[in-house]
């Protein structure tokens, strides 16, 4: 199963990917997580990417495509994957098509997570992530059991640097301008399934499963 999850920042791509990993026994490939790992490890790529991420801009296609070409060649991708946050631009989508064609593979579904902008702003400004295991919480919709601490590993929770109001607004603008055309690109290929993603995590999960298994 080769799936793409497309949606605005805070649209629930990461949360839903975690369920799909178990359901289909395929890896989640999140370009955002890969970039943050590079930042944490202080790599030169991480340093370059951080400037764009902190200002709510997309990281240049050349960096993303180089990183993804390597990642998709890894062995754990042989039976498929869930792409979370990639492709985000038309050149990224075209390159993915080119790579897939080269190995005679196809995408199965492109899940489009549809969430209004006002809900995104509420979700992102209340999102907290664990410093230890990366588990994501929402202070309103899915709070941790103990304030400020992760349920799994008891590490501290933090607010992502790009989850501040000005950067959230910028990321939404970038989403509408640069990523929305990618949805059209895939709907022209009849690959998209649009999921109303305003509801609870469980409602969204069952809607996604219904759409990709029917
Ligand atoms: P995310 O964790 O998916 O919200 O991504 C966080 C940030 O990483 C984005 O706001 C971008 O700056 C950058 N990023 C992640 N994926 C991509 C991508 N496919 N293309 C360009 N920039 C990306």
PDB file of C-alpha atoms in Angstrom, residues 117 121 162 164-174:
ATOM      1  CA  UNK A 117      -8.283  27.381   8.729  1.00  0.00           C
ATOM      2  CA  UNK A 121      -5.125  27.785  14.324  1.00  0.00           C
ATOM      3  CA  UNK A 162       6.857  27.012  14.153  1.00  0.00           C
ATOM      4  CA  UNK A 164       3.376  30.366  17.046  1.00  0.00           C
ATOM      5  CA  UNK A 165       0.500  32.500  15.641  1.00  0.00           C
ATOM      6  CA  UNK A 166       2.494  34.428  12.991  1.00  0.00           C
ATOM      7  CA  UNK A 167       4.239  31.327  11.654  1.00  0.00           C
ATOM      8  CA  UNK A 168       1.009  29.296  11.675  1.00  0.00           C
ATOM      9  CA  UNK A 169      -0.609  31.959   9.491  1.00  0.00           C
ATOM     10  CA  UNK A 170       2.355  31.906   7.127  1.00  0.00           C
ATOM     11  CA  UNK A 171       2.275  28.094   6.901  1.00  0.00           C
ATOM     12  CA  UNK A 172      -1.428  28.224   6.040  1.00  0.00           C
ATOM     13  CA  UNK A 173      -0.770  30.764   3.283  1.00  0.00           C
ATOM     14  CA  UNK A 174       1.990  28.543   1.909  1.00  0.00           C
TER      15      UNK A 174
END
